Amino acid sequence: MSILDKIKLPIGSSKEELEQLSKDKLRPLFAHELFEVREEVYRDKGIDLIIELKYKGTYTNFRFLVQLKSTESKTANSDNSFSWQIDTSNIQYLLNGGLPAYYICYVKNTDTFYFRQLNEFVFEIKTKTSDWNNQDSHTLRMSNILSKNAISFIYDEVKNRCEKTREITEKLHLTKKENQINKISITSNYQITDETSIVDLIEKLGLSIINEGRSKEIVILSEKISNDIVSPLYNLTVGIAHYYTSNFFDSLGFFQKAKRQKDELPDSLCEHLEYFDAIVKYSTGYIQQEEYLQILHSLKDSKHLSYYTLLSDKNIN
């Protein structure tokens, strides 16, 4: 008989052993060249692992959270998925972290891991129940096996999201001036556009894009930002784009804003502003033919507008 048979010791828990087994089996799936797996050991409130991405031998500080569930056995649903009950408080807790997060579940009798991305799960329960936060728990259904390809997918997904989050963070600080922050647009695939970048693009390339017959692209870009841009070159360019897409009244509004700072424009663009403003006003009835012709006459010697004024004269005659 061992001395250990005669003393009282802490009793082991099959649940704890299963949890440790699942962690031990999960770690090797995440190659150390690409991942640093860290266990959350201090007062765990619903996060089991924090995993950092590595990139070409460097640490990125791009991280994602893992809530790990495990069970001895599990009966599949009719669609071959498996179900777990997840506390609503745990869902909210993971969301509060602001990091990508995944539920990973281990079924011991098949030695299989399944996974699901947190935001995908949240979208599903929000679609089903608008007041989902008032429920104590929700059913998480999983069918995606945590294979080698799946882990590669997770790496790319986390990397892409964290790169865009970093870009957003940087832009929020760099574009802040006079207690205002430029609007930032984010598409479903994390493509980011901010006002400063759009204005810069339109100022540099807008007229060339219009000359290529792509005025609609300028209009679409301009719709992503606010209407208080004071740049006369920007407003002139967007106004011309609206003219060529037959949005005459929108065009007039941009020309009006451009005129407020037209002294900042070179003479050639001031002439363009006068010409396009006149033709839109004439087309919409704001000015009569006589006034329109007077404006054209004042611009007839412009080497920048000779082609436009010639066409306008032909159209009137």
mmCIF file of C-alpha atoms in Angstrom:
data_model
loop_
_atom_site.group_PDB
_atom_site.id
_atom_site.type_symbol
_atom_site.label_atom_id
_atom_site.label_comp_id
_atom_site.label_asym_id
_atom_site.label_seq_id
_atom_site.Cartn_x
_atom_site.Cartn_y
_atom_site.Cartn_z
ATOM 1 C CA MET A 1 0.000 0.000 0.000
ATOM 2 C CA SER A 2 1.245 3.444 -0.877
ATOM 3 C CA ILE A 3 1.431 6.251 1.648
ATOM 4 C CA LEU A 4 -0.805 8.140 -0.751
ATOM 5 C CA ASP A 5 -3.599 5.721 0.161
ATOM 6 C CA LYS A 6 -3.503 6.935 3.756
ATOM 7 C CA ILE A 7 -3.734 10.696 3.237
ATOM 8 C CA LYS A 8 -6.430 13.025 1.951
ATOM 9 C CA LEU A 9 -5.664 14.694 -1.396
ATOM 10 C CA PRO A 10 -7.631 16.897 -3.797
ATOM 11 C CA ILE A 11 -9.995 14.795 -5.898
ATOM 12 C CA GLY A 12 -9.537 14.942 -9.620
ATOM 13 C CA SER A 13 -12.321 16.069 -11.921
ATOM 14 C CA SER A 14 -13.106 14.327 -15.195
ATOM 15 C CA LYS A 15 -14.332 17.660 -16.529
ATOM 16 C CA GLU A 16 -11.029 19.355 -15.718
ATOM 17 C CA GLU A 17 -9.117 16.470 -17.245
ATOM 18 C CA LEU A 18 -11.162 16.723 -20.437
ATOM 19 C CA GLU A 19 -10.576 20.467 -20.602
ATOM 20 C CA GLN A 20 -6.836 19.949 -20.236
ATOM 21 C CA LEU A 21 -6.880 17.173 -22.815
ATOM 22 C CA SER A 22 -8.629 19.408 -25.337
ATOM 23 C CA LYS A 23 -6.072 22.190 -24.789
ATOM 24 C CA ASP A 24 -3.174 19.758 -25.137
ATOM 25 C CA LYS A 25 -4.594 18.437 -28.392
ATOM 26 C CA LEU A 26 -5.447 21.881 -29.756
ATOM 27 C CA ARG A 27 -2.062 23.544 -29.286
ATOM 28 C CA PRO A 28 -0.125 21.426 -31.831
ATOM 29 C CA LEU A 29 -2.684 22.242 -34.526
ATOM 30 C CA PHE A 30 -1.483 25.850 -34.532
ATOM 31 C CA ALA A 31 2.023 25.722 -36.030
ATOM 32 C CA HIS A 32 4.537 27.605 -33.880
ATOM 33 C CA GLU A 33 5.948 29.319 -37.003
ATOM 34 C CA LEU A 34 2.641 31.140 -37.464
ATOM 35 C CA PHE A 35 1.032 31.245 -34.015
ATOM 36 C CA GLU A 36 1.924 31.935 -30.398
ATOM 37 C CA VAL A 37 -0.670 30.186 -28.230
ATOM 38 C CA ARG A 38 -1.114 31.647 -24.752
ATOM 39 C CA GLU A 39 -3.427 30.328 -22.086
ATOM 40 C CA GLU A 40 -5.657 32.726 -20.150
ATOM 41 C CA VAL A 41 -4.914 31.699 -16.577
ATOM 42 C CA TYR A 42 -5.722 34.760 -14.473
ATOM 43 C CA ARG A 43 -9.362 34.854 -13.386
ATOM 44 C CA ASP A 44 -10.721 33.386 -16.612
ATOM 45 C CA LYS A 45 -14.123 34.914 -17.380
ATOM 46 C CA GLY A 46 -14.773 33.161 -20.676
ATOM 47 C CA ILE A 47 -11.544 33.248 -22.657
ATOM 48 C CA ASP A 48 -9.438 30.094 -22.668
ATOM 49 C CA LEU A 49 -6.706 30.997 -25.138
ATOM 50 C CA ILE A 50 -5.253 34.122 -26.683
ATOM 51 C CA ILE A 51 -3.424 33.367 -29.924
ATOM 52 C CA GLU A 52 -1.034 35.821 -31.587
ATOM 53 C CA LEU A 53 -0.137 35.692 -35.265
ATOM 54 C CA LYS A 54 3.475 35.561 -36.376
ATOM 55 C CA TYR A 55 4.571 36.898 -39.748
ATOM 56 C CA LYS A 56 7.875 36.020 -41.392
ATOM 57 C CA GLY A 57 9.500 35.356 -38.054
ATOM 58 C CA THR A 58 8.122 38.471 -36.347
ATOM 59 C CA TYR A 59 5.492 38.934 -33.659
ATOM 60 C CA THR A 60 2.599 41.073 -34.942
ATOM 61 C CA ASN A 61 0.452 41.676 -31.850
ATOM 62 C CA PHE A 62 -2.436 40.616 -34.101
ATOM 63 C CA ARG A 63 -4.403 38.391 -31.740
ATOM 64 C CA PHE A 64 -7.624 36.440 -31.558
ATOM 65 C CA LEU A 65 -9.573 34.985 -28.674
ATOM 66 C CA VAL A 66 -10.631 31.365 -28.251
ATOM 67 C CA GLN A 67 -13.400 30.017 -26.051
ATOM 68 C CA LEU A 68 -12.853 26.262 -25.887
ATOM 69 C CA LYS A 69 -15.643 23.794 -25.182
ATOM 70 C CA SER A 70 -15.238 20.025 -24.818
ATOM 71 C CA THR A 71 -17.408 16.966 -24.371
ATOM 72 C CA GLU A 72 -16.891 13.222 -24.090
ATOM 73 C CA SER A 73 -19.385 12.486 -26.848
ATOM 74 C CA LYS A 74 -21.935 14.312 -28.926
ATOM 75 C CA THR A 75 -24.908 13.331 -31.045
ATOM 76 C CA ALA A 76 -25.041 15.065 -34.387
ATOM 77 C CA ASN A 77 -28.093 17.050 -35.526
ATOM 78 C CA SER A 78 -30.014 15.993 -38.623
ATOM 79 C CA ASP A 79 -27.818 18.261 -40.743
ATOM 80 C CA ASN A 80 -24.634 16.711 -39.260
ATOM 81 C CA SER A 81 -23.907 19.797 -37.185
ATOM 82 C CA PHE A 82 -23.355 19.756 -33.423
ATOM 83 C CA SER A 83 -24.957 22.042 -30.863
ATOM 84 C CA TRP A 84 -23.652 23.706 -27.710
ATOM 85 C CA GLN A 85 -25.422 26.105 -25.370
ATOM 86 C CA ILE A 86 -23.510 29.372 -24.980
ATOM 87 C CA ASP A 87 -24.266 31.891 -22.239
ATOM 88 C CA THR A 88 -25.248 35.316 -23.575
ATOM 89 C CA SER A 89 -22.861 36.877 -21.061
ATOM 90 C CA ASN A 90 -19.992 34.974 -22.692
ATOM 91 C CA ILE A 91 -20.978 36.219 -26.159
ATOM 92 C CA GLN A 92 -21.046 39.816 -24.929
ATOM 93 C CA TYR A 93 -17.788 39.360 -23.058
ATOM 94 C CA LEU A 94 -16.002 38.206 -26.207
ATOM 95 C CA LEU A 95 -17.519 41.065 -28.228
ATOM 96 C CA ASN A 96 -16.236 43.582 -25.681
ATOM 97 C CA GLY A 97 -12.667 42.459 -26.358
ATOM 98 C CA GLY A 98 -12.739 44.090 -29.791
ATOM 99 C CA LEU A 99 -10.596 41.248 -31.171
ATOM 100 C CA PRO A 100 -11.500 38.472 -33.599
ATOM 101 C CA ALA A 101 -12.868 35.557 -31.590
ATOM 102 C CA TYR A 102 -13.712 31.929 -32.228
ATOM 103 C CA TYR A 103 -15.604 29.184 -30.481
ATOM 104 C CA ILE A 104 -13.722 25.894 -30.759
ATOM 105 C CA CYS A 105 -15.399 22.719 -29.536
ATOM 106 C CA TYR A 106 -13.829 19.302 -29.011
ATOM 107 C CA VAL A 107 -15.673 15.973 -29.215
ATOM 108 C CA LYS A 108 -13.522 13.348 -27.513
ATOM 109 C CA ASN A 109 -15.128 10.160 -28.865
ATOM 110 C CA THR A 110 -14.400 11.254 -32.465
ATOM 111 C CA ASP A 111 -11.256 13.191 -31.558
ATOM 112 C CA THR A 112 -12.524 16.126 -33.628
ATOM 113 C CA PHE A 113 -12.436 19.897 -33.199
ATOM 114 C CA TYR A 114 -15.149 22.144 -34.646
ATOM 115 C CA PHE A 115 -15.007 25.940 -34.893
ATOM 116 C CA ARG A 116 -17.139 28.984 -35.564
ATOM 117 C CA GLN A 117 -16.331 32.681 -35.793
ATOM 118 C CA LEU A 118 -17.972 34.849 -33.116
ATOM 119 C CA ASN A 119 -19.381 37.553 -35.417
ATOM 120 C CA GLU A 120 -20.933 34.980 -37.706
ATOM 121 C CA PHE A 121 -22.679 33.450 -34.689
ATOM 122 C CA VAL A 122 -23.845 36.867 -33.443
ATOM 123 C CA PHE A 123 -25.240 37.752 -36.879
ATOM 124 C CA GLU A 124 -27.231 34.514 -36.865
ATOM 125 C CA ILE A 125 -28.817 35.026 -33.456
ATOM 126 C CA LYS A 126 -29.535 38.714 -34.160
ATOM 127 C CA THR A 127 -31.345 37.701 -37.333
ATOM 128 C CA LYS A 128 -33.489 35.251 -35.388
ATOM 129 C CA THR A 129 -34.129 37.356 -32.273
ATOM 130 C CA SER A 130 -33.909 41.146 -32.083
ATOM 131 C CA ASP A 131 -33.837 41.101 -28.244
ATOM 132 C CA TRP A 132 -31.249 38.299 -28.098
ATOM 133 C CA ASN A 133 -29.407 39.939 -25.213
ATOM 134 C CA ASN A 134 -32.413 39.331 -22.951
ATOM 135 C CA GLN A 135 -32.052 35.573 -23.293
ATOM 136 C CA ASP A 136 -29.828 33.661 -20.885
ATOM 137 C CA SER A 137 -28.206 31.528 -23.582
ATOM 138 C CA HIS A 138 -28.192 30.667 -27.274
ATOM 139 C CA THR A 139 -27.639 27.511 -29.275
ATOM 140 C CA LEU A 140 -24.356 27.466 -31.162
ATOM 141 C CA ARG A 141 -24.417 25.060 -34.098
ATOM 142 C CA MET A 142 -21.123 23.924 -35.628
ATOM 143 C CA SER A 143 -20.233 21.789 -38.615
ATOM 144 C CA ASN A 144 -16.865 23.204 -39.712
ATOM 145 C CA ILE A 145 -14.010 20.901 -38.744
ATOM 146 C CA LEU A 146 -10.816 22.580 -37.551
ATOM 147 C CA SER A 147 -8.626 21.157 -40.315
ATOM 148 C CA LYS A 148 -5.263 22.394 -41.553
ATOM 149 C CA ASN A 149 -7.004 24.381 -44.288
ATOM 150 C CA ALA A 150 -9.404 25.849 -41.738
ATOM 151 C CA ILE A 151 -6.520 27.067 -39.581
ATOM 152 C CA SER A 152 -4.949 28.658 -42.642
ATOM 153 C CA PHE A 153 -8.292 30.372 -43.291
ATOM 154 C CA ILE A 154 -8.404 31.628 -39.693
ATOM 155 C CA TYR A 155 -4.868 33.017 -40.028
ATOM 156 C CA ASP A 156 -5.771 34.964 -43.175
ATOM 157 C CA GLU A 157 -9.079 36.165 -41.738
ATOM 158 C CA VAL A 158 -7.513 37.417 -38.500
ATOM 159 C CA LYS A 159 -4.577 39.010 -40.322
ATOM 160 C CA ASN A 160 -6.876 40.855 -42.719
ATOM 161 C CA ARG A 161 -9.176 42.091 -39.961
ATOM 162 C CA CYS A 162 -6.333 43.191 -37.679
ATOM 163 C CA GLU A 163 -4.558 45.000 -40.529
ATOM 164 C CA LYS A 164 -7.724 46.952 -41.254
ATOM 165 C CA THR A 165 -8.317 47.647 -37.566
ATOM 166 C CA ARG A 166 -4.799 49.081 -37.344
ATOM 167 C CA GLU A 167 -5.484 51.246 -40.388
ATOM 168 C CA ILE A 168 -8.713 52.525 -38.861
ATOM 169 C CA THR A 169 -6.952 53.337 -35.579
ATOM 170 C CA GLU A 170 -4.224 55.219 -37.394
ATOM 171 C CA LYS A 171 -6.643 57.209 -39.541
ATOM 172 C CA LEU A 172 -8.851 58.126 -36.587
ATOM 173 C CA HIS A 173 -5.897 59.909 -35.009
ATOM 174 C CA LEU A 174 -4.193 61.309 -38.086
ATOM 175 C CA THR A 175 -7.340 62.841 -39.567
ATOM 176 C CA LYS A 176 -8.555 64.466 -36.361
ATOM 177 C CA LYS A 177 -8.464 68.236 -36.511
ATOM 178 C CA GLU A 178 -10.471 71.003 -34.879
ATOM 179 C CA ASN A 179 -12.407 68.458 -32.818
ATOM 180 C CA GLN A 180 -13.717 66.803 -35.974
ATOM 181 C CA ILE A 181 -12.920 63.385 -37.328
ATOM 182 C CA ASN A 182 -13.265 62.656 -41.016
ATOM 183 C CA LYS A 183 -15.772 59.981 -41.849
ATOM 184 C CA ILE A 184 -14.423 56.510 -42.542
ATOM 185 C CA SER A 185 -16.310 53.986 -44.651
ATOM 186 C CA ILE A 186 -15.770 50.256 -44.208
ATOM 187 C CA THR A 187 -17.184 47.696 -46.607
ATOM 188 C CA SER A 188 -18.120 44.114 -45.733
ATOM 189 C CA ASN A 189 -14.699 42.890 -46.899
ATOM 190 C CA TYR A 190 -12.894 45.504 -44.767
ATOM 191 C CA GLN A 191 -12.036 47.876 -47.626
ATOM 192 C CA ILE A 192 -11.526 51.264 -45.997
ATOM 193 C CA THR A 193 -11.951 54.722 -47.435
ATOM 194 C CA ASP A 194 -11.665 57.992 -45.544
ATOM 195 C CA GLU A 195 -12.537 61.529 -46.605
ATOM 196 C CA THR A 196 -8.945 62.709 -46.856
ATOM 197 C CA SER A 197 -7.974 59.897 -49.215
ATOM 198 C CA ILE A 198 -11.056 60.347 -51.419
ATOM 199 C CA VAL A 199 -10.624 64.121 -51.698
ATOM 200 C CA ASP A 200 -6.946 63.670 -52.530
ATOM 201 C CA LEU A 201 -7.774 61.117 -55.231
ATOM 202 C CA ILE A 202 -10.452 63.284 -56.820
ATOM 203 C CA GLU A 203 -8.221 66.357 -56.789
ATOM 204 C CA LYS A 204 -5.298 64.539 -58.391
ATOM 205 C CA LEU A 205 -7.033 62.246 -60.868
ATOM 206 C CA GLY A 206 -10.666 63.338 -61.040
ATOM 207 C CA LEU A 207 -10.492 65.401 -64.228
ATOM 208 C CA SER A 208 -8.498 62.703 -65.998
ATOM 209 C CA ILE A 209 -11.058 60.091 -64.940
ATOM 210 C CA ILE A 210 -13.849 62.327 -66.272
ATOM 211 C CA ASN A 211 -12.008 62.757 -69.584
ATOM 212 C CA GLU A 212 -11.931 58.964 -69.866
ATOM 213 C CA GLY A 213 -15.738 58.926 -69.744
ATOM 214 C CA ARG A 214 -15.908 57.627 -66.164
ATOM 215 C CA SER A 215 -17.739 60.522 -64.517
ATOM 216 C CA LYS A 216 -20.059 58.165 -62.653
ATOM 217 C CA GLU A 217 -17.089 56.799 -60.692
ATOM 218 C CA ILE A 218 -16.343 60.291 -59.374
ATOM 219 C CA VAL A 219 -19.978 60.748 -58.360
ATOM 220 C CA ILE A 220 -19.988 57.413 -56.500
ATOM 221 C CA LEU A 221 -16.752 58.278 -54.697
ATOM 222 C CA SER A 222 -18.074 61.690 -53.660
ATOM 223 C CA GLU A 223 -21.175 60.081 -52.148
ATOM 224 C CA LYS A 224 -19.006 58.267 -49.593
ATOM 225 C CA ILE A 225 -18.109 61.478 -47.787
ATOM 226 C CA SER A 226 -19.779 64.527 -46.267
ATOM 227 C CA ASN A 227 -20.902 67.587 -48.189
ATOM 228 C CA ASP A 228 -18.786 70.137 -46.316
ATOM 229 C CA ILE A 229 -15.549 69.789 -48.305
ATOM 230 C CA VAL A 230 -14.267 73.307 -48.987
ATOM 231 C CA SER A 231 -11.620 72.453 -51.583
ATOM 232 C CA PRO A 232 -12.528 74.364 -54.781
ATOM 233 C CA LEU A 233 -10.739 71.837 -56.998
ATOM 234 C CA TYR A 234 -12.671 68.984 -55.408
ATOM 235 C CA ASN A 235 -16.002 70.792 -55.762
ATOM 236 C CA LEU A 236 -15.285 71.802 -59.358
ATOM 237 C CA THR A 237 -14.366 68.247 -60.316
ATOM 238 C CA VAL A 238 -17.391 66.676 -58.636
ATOM 239 C CA GLY A 239 -19.619 69.364 -60.168
ATOM 240 C CA ILE A 240 -18.343 68.529 -63.668
ATOM 241 C CA ALA A 241 -18.874 64.800 -62.976
ATOM 242 C CA HIS A 242 -22.483 65.510 -61.982
ATOM 243 C CA TYR A 243 -22.948 67.562 -65.163
ATOM 244 C CA TYR A 244 -21.782 64.705 -67.356
ATOM 245 C CA THR A 245 -24.104 62.290 -65.532
ATOM 246 C CA SER A 246 -27.036 64.713 -66.011
ATOM 247 C CA ASN A 247 -27.367 65.583 -62.320
ATOM 248 C CA PHE A 248 -27.632 69.289 -63.106
ATOM 249 C CA PHE A 249 -28.956 70.555 -59.787
ATOM 250 C CA ASP A 250 -26.304 68.647 -57.807
ATOM 251 C CA SER A 251 -23.769 70.055 -60.230
ATOM 252 C CA LEU A 252 -24.869 73.616 -59.497
ATOM 253 C CA GLY A 253 -24.465 73.050 -55.777
ATOM 254 C CA PHE A 254 -20.855 71.947 -56.163
ATOM 255 C CA PHE A 255 -20.068 74.821 -58.537
ATOM 256 C CA GLN A 256 -21.509 77.251 -55.998
ATOM 257 C CA LYS A 257 -19.172 75.885 -53.319
ATOM 258 C CA ALA A 258 -16.219 76.001 -55.717
ATOM 259 C CA LYS A 259 -16.866 79.671 -56.432
ATOM 260 C CA ARG A 260 -16.452 80.574 -52.764
ATOM 261 C CA GLN A 261 -12.732 79.721 -52.972
ATOM 262 C CA LYS A 262 -12.176 80.146 -56.705
ATOM 263 C CA ASP A 263 -9.232 82.487 -56.015
ATOM 264 C CA GLU A 264 -7.331 79.344 -55.022
ATOM 265 C CA LEU A 265 -7.814 77.865 -58.503
ATOM 266 C CA PRO A 266 -5.440 78.522 -61.421
ATOM 267 C CA ASP A 267 -6.857 80.697 -64.205
ATOM 268 C CA SER A 268 -7.474 77.727 -66.463
ATOM 269 C CA LEU A 269 -9.691 76.020 -63.920
ATOM 270 C CA CYS A 270 -11.466 79.265 -63.062
ATOM 271 C CA GLU A 271 -12.432 79.421 -66.743
ATOM 272 C CA HIS A 272 -13.666 75.834 -66.594
ATOM 273 C CA LEU A 273 -15.741 76.731 -63.545
ATOM 274 C CA GLU A 274 -17.302 79.730 -65.335
ATOM 275 C CA TYR A 275 -18.057 77.708 -68.445
ATOM 276 C CA PHE A 276 -19.624 74.646 -66.809
ATOM 277 C CA ASP A 277 -21.537 76.760 -64.289
ATOM 278 C CA ALA A 278 -22.970 78.797 -67.171
ATOM 279 C CA ILE A 279 -23.974 75.818 -69.313
ATOM 280 C CA VAL A 280 -25.709 74.114 -66.385
ATOM 281 C CA LYS A 281 -27.544 77.289 -65.401
ATOM 282 C CA TYR A 282 -28.646 77.781 -69.013
ATOM 283 C CA SER A 283 -29.740 74.134 -69.296
ATOM 284 C CA THR A 284 -31.829 74.384 -66.133
ATOM 285 C CA GLY A 285 -33.313 77.817 -66.905
ATOM 286 C CA TYR A 286 -31.436 79.795 -64.257
ATOM 287 C CA ILE A 287 -30.130 82.183 -66.908
ATOM 288 C CA GLN A 288 -31.455 83.200 -70.314
ATOM 289 C CA GLN A 289 -29.724 82.654 -73.641
ATOM 290 C CA GLU A 290 -28.484 86.248 -73.821
ATOM 291 C CA GLU A 291 -26.620 86.026 -70.506
ATOM 292 C CA TYR A 292 -25.302 82.604 -71.424
ATOM 293 C CA LEU A 293 -23.931 83.909 -74.719
ATOM 294 C CA GLN A 294 -22.297 86.817 -72.928
ATOM 295 C CA ILE A 295 -20.434 84.415 -70.678
ATOM 296 C CA LEU A 296 -19.357 82.320 -73.665
ATOM 297 C CA HIS A 297 -18.171 85.447 -75.433
ATOM 298 C CA SER A 298 -16.067 86.455 -72.428
ATOM 299 C CA LEU A 299 -14.383 83.064 -72.601
ATOM 300 C CA LYS A 300 -13.904 82.891 -76.379
ATOM 301 C CA ASP A 301 -10.214 83.767 -76.199
ATOM 302 C CA SER A 302 -9.456 81.088 -73.639
ATOM 303 C CA LYS A 303 -6.981 78.584 -75.039
ATOM 304 C CA HIS A 304 -8.245 76.086 -72.477
ATOM 305 C CA LEU A 305 -11.917 76.282 -73.475
ATOM 306 C CA SER A 306 -11.817 76.932 -77.225
ATOM 307 C CA TYR A 307 -13.128 73.436 -78.015
ATOM 308 C CA TYR A 308 -15.970 73.675 -75.486
ATOM 309 C CA THR A 309 -17.106 77.140 -76.526
ATOM 310 C CA LEU A 310 -17.049 76.143 -80.181
ATOM 311 C CA LEU A 311 -19.323 73.204 -79.447
ATOM 312 C CA SER A 312 -21.649 75.382 -77.373
ATOM 313 C CA ASP A 313 -21.951 77.939 -80.181
ATOM 314 C CA LYS A 314 -22.828 75.178 -82.666
ATOM 315 C CA ASN A 315 -25.462 73.758 -80.327
ATOM 316 C CA ILE A 316 -27.144 77.143 -79.922
ATOM 317 C CA ASN A 317 -26.998 77.994 -83.619
#
